[in-house]
Amino acid sequence: MGYVIENITVITWDNDELKVIKNATVETEQSKISYVGCKKNDTPKSSGKVKIDGMGKVLVPGFVNAHTHIPMTLLRSYADDLDLHTWLFDHIFKIEDKLTDDDVYWGTQLGLLEMIAGGTTCFSDMYYFVDQIADATAQSGVRALLSRGLTNDEDKDDYSDDYRINEAIETFNKWNGAENNRIRVAFAPHAIYTCAPKYIRAIRDTAEKLGAYIHVHVDETLKEHNDSLRQYGKTPAQHLYDIGLFDLPTIAAHCVHVTEQDMDLMKEKNVSFIHNPGSNLKLGSGIAPVPDALRKGINVALGTDGASSNNNLNMWEEMNLAALIHKGSRLDPLAVRAEEAFKMATVNGAKALGFNNAGQIKEGFYADMVLIDLSKPHYFPEHNLVSNLAYSAQASDVETVFVDGKILYDKGEYKTLDREKILYNINRVCQRLFN
Ligand code: NI
């Protein structure tokens, strides 16, 4: 079983080099890409495969949304135009206290509908009721690194009775490596302002034993930064480094106020810097020092954050913002180039999440790919296709989405999810939650 896409333009990365291949053929075999090249005639290998004509289209690696809270689609447009602390503590936590597993299941399905249609093939999530998130993700066919957000500010020496950590361990044992390794599980101390230092250390030790990744919010607001200086005498990143958290492969979300020294620590420990420009702008948190992180050679990837602080899960928009806001804020049109933003949205995200065989259109890699219709007016003329994708593209240009060699979405039609049923259930669960 597989696909042959002919006459296609391919944009991909050969390690760090951008490659545009015209008139190419791309073949898949089961979950993987089996051929990328320019052969003209069928070979026996191609027989029995489904042919797709790629004329007038471009094939790109699927987007990796490296930091989100997918069930927060339920809270979209519920509490807008507030700073992070007011938004989170006065509004979001109150509704989240009422959430049930059923709510989270449908909220996840809604997020998956939105992400798939926009060409996102992989995401990294932090939330709770992870069993339901994993269930919905398994059904959808999307690739994911899931984690249960862990919060506990009680300072003690033994957390072996902590129900959250125990739940996270259960989730890890149940889901890590599931669906042919399409779903993996990380450990997620939520942030330094919701976790006692010894709690973070306990999570770190548990994750190390299990060989799991870490997903954490780092230095999102100036308040977090200054509170950390006051309370611990050091920055949030230095604090986490000293706890030993960064000894494990880590996804650090936001990093808005990290210093030069913090970035040196992140580089030393190979921590991935997840840029969430939409959320940071909307909550008035600031603009992360992405050009400096890139200069230091840190792996920078992109995330939408939750749909309550963005307010969508559209990676095209994040790529566009990442390419634009640093130019404006630094008065430097070279601050983040189109090519760099595109790389952050794809291969860097796959690297950050530890899906090392994803994020490129390359033989032996997972067939996580997106076909984009180039017949729309905003793609003409085609002086520079990568620029067109970073600066002109719209999520609605996505035509076909493949994950793990399967088509999940084609010309507006979902192959694995029931759109009508999901929207019906969103209205149903919101009736109870918000009344
Ligand atoms: Ni977040």
CSV table of C-alpha atoms in Angstrom, one decimal, residues 6 11 48 65 111 191 219 232 251 286 300-301 308 333 356 396:
chain,number,residue,atom,x,y,z
A,6,GLU,CA,4.0,12.7,-9.8
A,11,ILE,CA,10.2,21.7,-0.6
A,48,GLY,CA,-0.5,-1.1,-7.3
A,65,ASN,CA,2.9,22.5,16.5
A,111,GLY,CA,-8.5,20.9,17.8
A,191,ALA,CA,6.0,26.1,35.1
A,219,ASP,CA,10.0,32.6,31.3
A,232,TYR,CA,15.4,32.2,43.9
A,251,ILE,CA,10.9,21.4,25.1
A,286,GLY,CA,6.4,40.3,24.9
A,300,VAL,CA,13.9,27.0,17.6
A,301,ALA,CA,10.5,25.6,16.8
A,308,SER,CA,-7.7,30.4,24.2
A,333,PRO,CA,14.5,43.0,7.8
A,356,ASN,CA,13.8,12.3,14.3
A,396,SER,CA,-7.2,27.1,3.4
